[in-house]
CSV table of C-alpha atoms and ligand atoms in Angstrom, one decimal:
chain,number,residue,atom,x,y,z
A,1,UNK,CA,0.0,0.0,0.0
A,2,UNK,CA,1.7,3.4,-1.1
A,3,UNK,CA,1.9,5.7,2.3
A,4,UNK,CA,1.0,9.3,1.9
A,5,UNK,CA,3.4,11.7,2.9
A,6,UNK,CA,3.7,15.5,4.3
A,7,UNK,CA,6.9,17.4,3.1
A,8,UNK,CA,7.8,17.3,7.0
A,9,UNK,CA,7.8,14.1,7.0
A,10,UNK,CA,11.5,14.1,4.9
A,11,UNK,CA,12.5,17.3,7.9
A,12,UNK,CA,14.8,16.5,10.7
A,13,UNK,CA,15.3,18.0,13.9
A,14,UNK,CA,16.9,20.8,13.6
A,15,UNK,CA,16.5,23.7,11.1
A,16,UNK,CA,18.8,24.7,8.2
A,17,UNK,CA,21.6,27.0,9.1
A,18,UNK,CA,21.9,28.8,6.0
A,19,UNK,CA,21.6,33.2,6.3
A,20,UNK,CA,17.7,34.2,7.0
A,21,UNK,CA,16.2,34.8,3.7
A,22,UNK,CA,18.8,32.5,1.4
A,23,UNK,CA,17.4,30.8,-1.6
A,24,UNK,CA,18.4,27.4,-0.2
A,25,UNK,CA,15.5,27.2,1.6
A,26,UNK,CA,13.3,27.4,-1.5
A,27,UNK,CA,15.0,24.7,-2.9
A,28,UNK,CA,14.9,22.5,0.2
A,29,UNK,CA,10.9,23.0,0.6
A,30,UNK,CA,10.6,22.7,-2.9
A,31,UNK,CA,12.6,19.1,-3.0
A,32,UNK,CA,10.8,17.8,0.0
A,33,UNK,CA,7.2,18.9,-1.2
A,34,UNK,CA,8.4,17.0,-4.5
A,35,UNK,CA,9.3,14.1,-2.6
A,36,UNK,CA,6.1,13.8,-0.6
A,37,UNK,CA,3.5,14.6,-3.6
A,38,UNK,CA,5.1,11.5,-5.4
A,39,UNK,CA,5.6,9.4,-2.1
A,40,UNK,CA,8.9,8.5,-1.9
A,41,UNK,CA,9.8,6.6,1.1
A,42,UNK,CA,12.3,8.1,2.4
A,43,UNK,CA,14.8,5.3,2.7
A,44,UNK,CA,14.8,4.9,-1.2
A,45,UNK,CA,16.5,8.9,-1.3
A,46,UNK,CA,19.7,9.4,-1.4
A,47,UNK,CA,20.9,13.0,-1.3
A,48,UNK,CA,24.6,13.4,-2.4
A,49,UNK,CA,26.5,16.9,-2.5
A,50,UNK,CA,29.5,18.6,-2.6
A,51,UNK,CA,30.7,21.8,-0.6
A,52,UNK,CA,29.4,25.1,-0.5
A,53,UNK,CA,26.2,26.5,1.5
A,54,UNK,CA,23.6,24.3,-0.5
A,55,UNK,CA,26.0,21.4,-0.1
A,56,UNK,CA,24.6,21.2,3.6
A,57,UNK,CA,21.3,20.6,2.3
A,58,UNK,CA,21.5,16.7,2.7
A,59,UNK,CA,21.8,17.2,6.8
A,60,UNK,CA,18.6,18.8,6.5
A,61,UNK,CA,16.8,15.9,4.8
A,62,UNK,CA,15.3,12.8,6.7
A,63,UNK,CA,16.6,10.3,3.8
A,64,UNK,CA,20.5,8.7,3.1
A,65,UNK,CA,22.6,11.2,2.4
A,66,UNK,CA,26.5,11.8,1.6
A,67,UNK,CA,28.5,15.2,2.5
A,68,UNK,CA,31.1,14.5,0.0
A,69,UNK,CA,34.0,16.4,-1.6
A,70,UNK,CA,34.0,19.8,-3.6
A,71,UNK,CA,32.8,19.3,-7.2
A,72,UNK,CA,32.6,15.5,-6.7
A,73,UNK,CA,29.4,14.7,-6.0
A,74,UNK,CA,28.3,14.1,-9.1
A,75,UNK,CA,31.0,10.5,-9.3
A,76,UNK,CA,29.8,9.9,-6.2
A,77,UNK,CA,26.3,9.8,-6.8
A,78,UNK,CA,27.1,8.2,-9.8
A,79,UNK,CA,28.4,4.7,-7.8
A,80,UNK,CA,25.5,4.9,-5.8
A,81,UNK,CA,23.1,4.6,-8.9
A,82,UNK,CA,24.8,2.1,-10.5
A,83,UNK,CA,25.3,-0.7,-7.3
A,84,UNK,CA,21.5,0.1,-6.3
A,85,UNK,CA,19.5,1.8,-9.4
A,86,UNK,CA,16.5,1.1,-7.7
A,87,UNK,CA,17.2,4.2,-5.5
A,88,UNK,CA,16.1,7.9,-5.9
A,89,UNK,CA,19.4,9.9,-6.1
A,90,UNK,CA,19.2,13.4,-5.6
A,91,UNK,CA,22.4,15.4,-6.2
A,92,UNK,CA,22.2,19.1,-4.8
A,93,UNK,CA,25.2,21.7,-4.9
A,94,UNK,CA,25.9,25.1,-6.0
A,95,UNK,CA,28.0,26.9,-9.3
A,96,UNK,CA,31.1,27.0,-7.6
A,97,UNK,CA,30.5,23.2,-6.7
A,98,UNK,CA,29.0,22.0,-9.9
A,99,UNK,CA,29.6,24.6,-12.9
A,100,UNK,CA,33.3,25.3,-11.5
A,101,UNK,CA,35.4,22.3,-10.1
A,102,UNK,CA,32.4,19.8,-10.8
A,103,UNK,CA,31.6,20.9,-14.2
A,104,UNK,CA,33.3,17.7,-16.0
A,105,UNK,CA,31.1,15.2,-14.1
A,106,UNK,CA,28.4,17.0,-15.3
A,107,UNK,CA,29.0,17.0,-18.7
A,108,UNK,CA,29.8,13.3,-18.5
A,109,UNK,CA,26.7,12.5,-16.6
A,110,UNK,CA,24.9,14.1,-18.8
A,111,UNK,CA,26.5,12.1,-22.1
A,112,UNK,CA,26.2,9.0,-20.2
A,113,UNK,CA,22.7,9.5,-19.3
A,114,UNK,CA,23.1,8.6,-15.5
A,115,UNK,CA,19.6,8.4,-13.9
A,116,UNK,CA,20.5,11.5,-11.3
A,117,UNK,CA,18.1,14.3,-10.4
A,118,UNK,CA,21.2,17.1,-10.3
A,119,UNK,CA,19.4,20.3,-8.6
A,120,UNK,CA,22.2,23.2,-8.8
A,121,UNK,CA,21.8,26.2,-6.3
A,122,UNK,CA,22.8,29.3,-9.0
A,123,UNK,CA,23.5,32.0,-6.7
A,124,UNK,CA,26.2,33.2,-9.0
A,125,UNK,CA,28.9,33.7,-6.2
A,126,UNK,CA,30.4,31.8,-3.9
A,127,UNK,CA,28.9,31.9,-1.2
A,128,UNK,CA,30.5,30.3,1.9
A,129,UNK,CA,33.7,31.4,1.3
A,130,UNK,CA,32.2,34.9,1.4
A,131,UNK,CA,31.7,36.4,-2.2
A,132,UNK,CA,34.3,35.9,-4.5
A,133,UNK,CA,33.3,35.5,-8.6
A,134,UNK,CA,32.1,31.9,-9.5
A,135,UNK,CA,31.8,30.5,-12.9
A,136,UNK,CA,28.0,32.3,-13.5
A,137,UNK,CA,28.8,35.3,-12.2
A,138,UNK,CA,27.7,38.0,-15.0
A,139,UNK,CA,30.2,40.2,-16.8
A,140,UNK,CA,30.9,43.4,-15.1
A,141,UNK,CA,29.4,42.6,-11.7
A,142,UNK,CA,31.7,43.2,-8.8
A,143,UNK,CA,32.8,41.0,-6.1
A,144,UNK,CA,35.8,40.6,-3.5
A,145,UNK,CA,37.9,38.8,-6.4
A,146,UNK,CA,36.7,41.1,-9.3
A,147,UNK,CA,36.5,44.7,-7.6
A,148,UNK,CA,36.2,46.8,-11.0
A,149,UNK,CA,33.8,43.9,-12.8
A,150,UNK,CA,33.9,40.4,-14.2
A,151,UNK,CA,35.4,40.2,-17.3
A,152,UNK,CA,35.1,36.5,-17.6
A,153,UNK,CA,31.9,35.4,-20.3
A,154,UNK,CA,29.4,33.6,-17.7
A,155,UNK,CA,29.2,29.7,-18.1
A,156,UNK,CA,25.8,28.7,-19.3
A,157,UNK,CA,25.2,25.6,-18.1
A,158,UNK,CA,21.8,24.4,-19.8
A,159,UNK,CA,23.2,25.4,-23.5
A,160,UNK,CA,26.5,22.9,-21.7
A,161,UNK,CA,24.0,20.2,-20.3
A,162,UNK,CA,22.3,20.0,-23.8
A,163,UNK,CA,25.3,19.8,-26.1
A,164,UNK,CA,26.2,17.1,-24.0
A,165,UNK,CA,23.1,15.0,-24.6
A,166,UNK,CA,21.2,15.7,-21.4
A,167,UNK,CA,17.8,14.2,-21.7
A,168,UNK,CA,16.3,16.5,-19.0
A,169,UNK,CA,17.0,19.9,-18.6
A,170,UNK,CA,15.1,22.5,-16.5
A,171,UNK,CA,15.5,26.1,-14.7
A,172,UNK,CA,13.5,26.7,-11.5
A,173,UNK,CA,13.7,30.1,-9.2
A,174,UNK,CA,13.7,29.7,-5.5
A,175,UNK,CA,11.5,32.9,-5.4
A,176,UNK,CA,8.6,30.6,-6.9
A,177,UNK,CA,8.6,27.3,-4.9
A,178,UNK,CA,4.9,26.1,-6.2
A,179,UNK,CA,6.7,26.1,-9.8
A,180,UNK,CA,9.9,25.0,-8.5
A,181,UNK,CA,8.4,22.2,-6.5
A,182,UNK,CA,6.5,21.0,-10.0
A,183,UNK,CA,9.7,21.4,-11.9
A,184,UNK,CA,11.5,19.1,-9.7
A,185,UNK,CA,8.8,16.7,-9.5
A,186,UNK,CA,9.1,16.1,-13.3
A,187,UNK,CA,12.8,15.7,-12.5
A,188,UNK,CA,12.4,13.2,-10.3
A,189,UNK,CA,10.3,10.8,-12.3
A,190,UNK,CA,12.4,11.7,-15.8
A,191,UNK,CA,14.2,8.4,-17.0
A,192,UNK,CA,18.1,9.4,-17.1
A,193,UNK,CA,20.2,12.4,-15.9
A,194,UNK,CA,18.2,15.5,-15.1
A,195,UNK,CA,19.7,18.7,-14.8
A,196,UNK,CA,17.2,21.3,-12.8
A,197,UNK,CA,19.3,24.7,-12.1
A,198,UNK,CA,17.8,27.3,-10.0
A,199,UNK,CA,17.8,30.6,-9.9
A,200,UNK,CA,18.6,31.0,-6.1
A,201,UNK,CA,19.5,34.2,-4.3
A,202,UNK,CA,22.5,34.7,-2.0
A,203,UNK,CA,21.0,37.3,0.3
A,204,UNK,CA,24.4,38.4,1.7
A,205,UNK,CA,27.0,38.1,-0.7
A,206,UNK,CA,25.2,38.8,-4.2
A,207,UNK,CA,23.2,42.0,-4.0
A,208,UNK,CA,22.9,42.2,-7.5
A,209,UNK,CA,21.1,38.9,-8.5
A,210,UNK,CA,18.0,39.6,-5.8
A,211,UNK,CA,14.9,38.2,-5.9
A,212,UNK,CA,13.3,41.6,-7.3
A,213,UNK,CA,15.8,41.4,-10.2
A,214,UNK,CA,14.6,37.7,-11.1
A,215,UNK,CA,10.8,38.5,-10.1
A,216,UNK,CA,11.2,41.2,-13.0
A,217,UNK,CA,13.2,38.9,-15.8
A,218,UNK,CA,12.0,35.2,-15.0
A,219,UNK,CA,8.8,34.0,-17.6
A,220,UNK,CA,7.9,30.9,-17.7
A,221,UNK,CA,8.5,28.2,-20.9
A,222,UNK,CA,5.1,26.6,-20.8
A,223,UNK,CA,3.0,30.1,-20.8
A,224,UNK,CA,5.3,30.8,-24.1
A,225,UNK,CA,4.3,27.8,-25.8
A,226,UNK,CA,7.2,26.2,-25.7
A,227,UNK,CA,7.8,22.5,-27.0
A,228,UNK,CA,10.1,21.0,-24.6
A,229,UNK,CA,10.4,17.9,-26.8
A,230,UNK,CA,12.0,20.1,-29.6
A,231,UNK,CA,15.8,20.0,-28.6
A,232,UNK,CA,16.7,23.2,-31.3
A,233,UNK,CA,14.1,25.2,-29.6
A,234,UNK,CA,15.1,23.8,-26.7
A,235,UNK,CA,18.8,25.3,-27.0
A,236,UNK,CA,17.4,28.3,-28.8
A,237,UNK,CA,15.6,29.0,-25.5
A,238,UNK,CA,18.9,28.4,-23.4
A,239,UNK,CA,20.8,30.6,-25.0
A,240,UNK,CA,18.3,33.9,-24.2
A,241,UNK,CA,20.0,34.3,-20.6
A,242,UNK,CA,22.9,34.7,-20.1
A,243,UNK,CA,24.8,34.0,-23.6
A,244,UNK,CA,22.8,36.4,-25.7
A,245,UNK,CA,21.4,38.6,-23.1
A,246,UNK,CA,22.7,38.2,-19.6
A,247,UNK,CA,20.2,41.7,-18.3
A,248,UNK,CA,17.2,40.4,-20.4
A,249,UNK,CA,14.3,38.1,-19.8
A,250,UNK,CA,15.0,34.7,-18.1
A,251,UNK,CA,13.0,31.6,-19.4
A,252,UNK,CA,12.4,29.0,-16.2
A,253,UNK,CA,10.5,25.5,-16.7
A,254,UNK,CA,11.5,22.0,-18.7
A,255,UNK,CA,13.3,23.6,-21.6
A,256,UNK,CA,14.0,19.9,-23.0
A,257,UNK,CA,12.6,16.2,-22.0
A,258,UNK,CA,13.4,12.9,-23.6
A,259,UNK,CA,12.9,9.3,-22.8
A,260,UNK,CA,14.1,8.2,-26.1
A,261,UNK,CA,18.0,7.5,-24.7
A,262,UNK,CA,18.9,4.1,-22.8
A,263,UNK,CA,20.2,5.2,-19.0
A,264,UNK,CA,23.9,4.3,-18.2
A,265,UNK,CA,22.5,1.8,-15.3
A,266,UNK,CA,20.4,0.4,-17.4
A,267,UNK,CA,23.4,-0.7,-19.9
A,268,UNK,CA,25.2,-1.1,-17.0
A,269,UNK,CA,22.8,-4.2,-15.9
A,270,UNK,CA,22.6,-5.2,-19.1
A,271,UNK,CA,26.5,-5.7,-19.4
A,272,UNK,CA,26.4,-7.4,-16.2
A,273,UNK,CA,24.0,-9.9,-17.6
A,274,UNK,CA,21.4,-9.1,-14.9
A,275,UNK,CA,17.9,-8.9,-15.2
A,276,UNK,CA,16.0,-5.6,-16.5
A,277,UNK,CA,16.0,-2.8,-13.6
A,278,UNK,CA,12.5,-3.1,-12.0
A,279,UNK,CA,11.3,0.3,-10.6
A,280,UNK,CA,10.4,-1.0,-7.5
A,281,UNK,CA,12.3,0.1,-4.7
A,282,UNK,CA,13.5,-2.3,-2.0
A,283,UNK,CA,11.8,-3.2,0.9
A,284,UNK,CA,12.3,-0.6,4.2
A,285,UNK,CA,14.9,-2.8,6.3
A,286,UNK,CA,12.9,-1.7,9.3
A,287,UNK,CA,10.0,-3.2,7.9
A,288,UNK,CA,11.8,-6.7,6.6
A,289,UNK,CA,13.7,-6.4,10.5
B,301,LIG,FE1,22.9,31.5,1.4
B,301,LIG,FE2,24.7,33.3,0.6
B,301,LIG,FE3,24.2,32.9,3.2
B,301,LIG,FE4,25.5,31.1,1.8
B,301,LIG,S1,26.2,33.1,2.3
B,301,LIG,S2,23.8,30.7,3.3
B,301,LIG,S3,24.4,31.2,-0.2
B,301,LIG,S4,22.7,33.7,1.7
């Protein structure tokens, strides 16, 4: 019998210790709301990370999780889908974590098609280390490592996730959880490696990329009529922020969504001569106990 659950059902004791007002929170509601409107148990969730502030997010979560190394999560959640497919693995980290030092296990994830939900905290700084330029920060924005203005070209990292064959690929905004939450959900049940980034304010260190400036840019793709089967769209649409406009309007939702691709753990079990992966999860040890 499938359990209903509450999104405080996936909570633990004690709350987040991210700054009052930081986007992280949006994303962790959002996940956890996800979660409980598809009723995952929680012992078939894994949440990996790497390091930054929305690294800590898996200490927040009643499910498995995995602190691991800066910009390795991605490997790491990796092994875990491939010795149990069966599970739900989350990976959550920031730019710094995932579009900087990461940014090659994305790509190859993403090429492989590795059945990961990767949700990226884009606050376009980094944030723990108190403010210096990371990999999305916009051209000419100052920070403590770039005092008269960026003049590196941002990284874009859906137009990146789509050239390398991503099968999912999504924006959210941590300003709008209700969307969020729905975008994530889609995530979560998508076949293969899904990339959601979001759009997620650092309160103290970025007082640029506020809420109010996304509230003001961000449109959604499914109001626009967009296709998100159509992968030249689909890259058209990427490109708008921040490759050909990084002050103009900001498309969030699925830009692109394919089942058409085999997942990596699926050739994976084939290759070890094992049976076809069955989508149901393994029993709750407490319960077998
Ligand atoms: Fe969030 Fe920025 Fe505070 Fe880190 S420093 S917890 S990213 S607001």
């Amino acid at each position: 019998m499938k359990i209903q659950l509450k999104p405080q059902d996936y909570a633990v004791n004690r709350p987040p210790i991210w700054c009052p007002g930081c986007g992280d929170y949006g994303i962790l509601e959002a996940l956890r709301r996800a979660l409980a409107e598809l009723s995952v148990p929680n012992h078939e969730v894994v949440v990996v990370s790497g390091i930054g502030c929305s690294s800590q997010l898996p200490h927040f979560m009643k499910t498995y999780g995995i602190h691991g190394i800066h910009g390795r999560a991605v490997a790491i959640a990796t092994g875990v889908k491939l010795a149990n497919p069966r599970l739900k693995v989350v990976v959550v980290g920031g730019d710094g974590d995932g579009y900087g030092i990461g940014l090659n296990h994305m790509i190859h994830a993403a090429r492989r098609n590795v059945g990961l939900t990767y949700i990226v905290s884009n606050n376009q700084v980094y944030g723990l280390t108190t403010g210096q330029m990371s990999p999305t920060t916009l051209r000419g924005v100052k920070t403590k490592t770039t005092p008269f203005g960026a003049i590196d070209e941002p990284v874009n990292p859906l137009a990146l996730a789509l050239a390398a064959g991503a099968t999912f690929v999504a924006r959210g905004f941590s300003g709008d959880i209700a969307h969020l939450t729905t975008v994530i959900k889609k995530a979560l049940t998508h076949r293969g490696f899904a990339l959601v980034d979001v759009l997620s304010p650092c309160v103290t260190f970025n007082r640029i990329n506020t809420y109010d400036w996304f509230r003001a840019r961000v449109y959604k793709l499914e109001e626009a009529g967009h296709d998100p089967s159509n992968y030249y769209e689909a890259y058209k649409r990427a490109l708008e922020w921040p490759t050909l406009d990084p002050y103009g309007k900001i498309p969030i939702g699925i830009f692109y969504a394919t089942e058409d691709k085999p997942t990596y753990e699926e050739e994976w079990v084939k290759l070890l001569g094992g049976a076809p992966i069955d989508q149901k999860l393994q029993p709750n040890p407490a319960e077998v106990l």
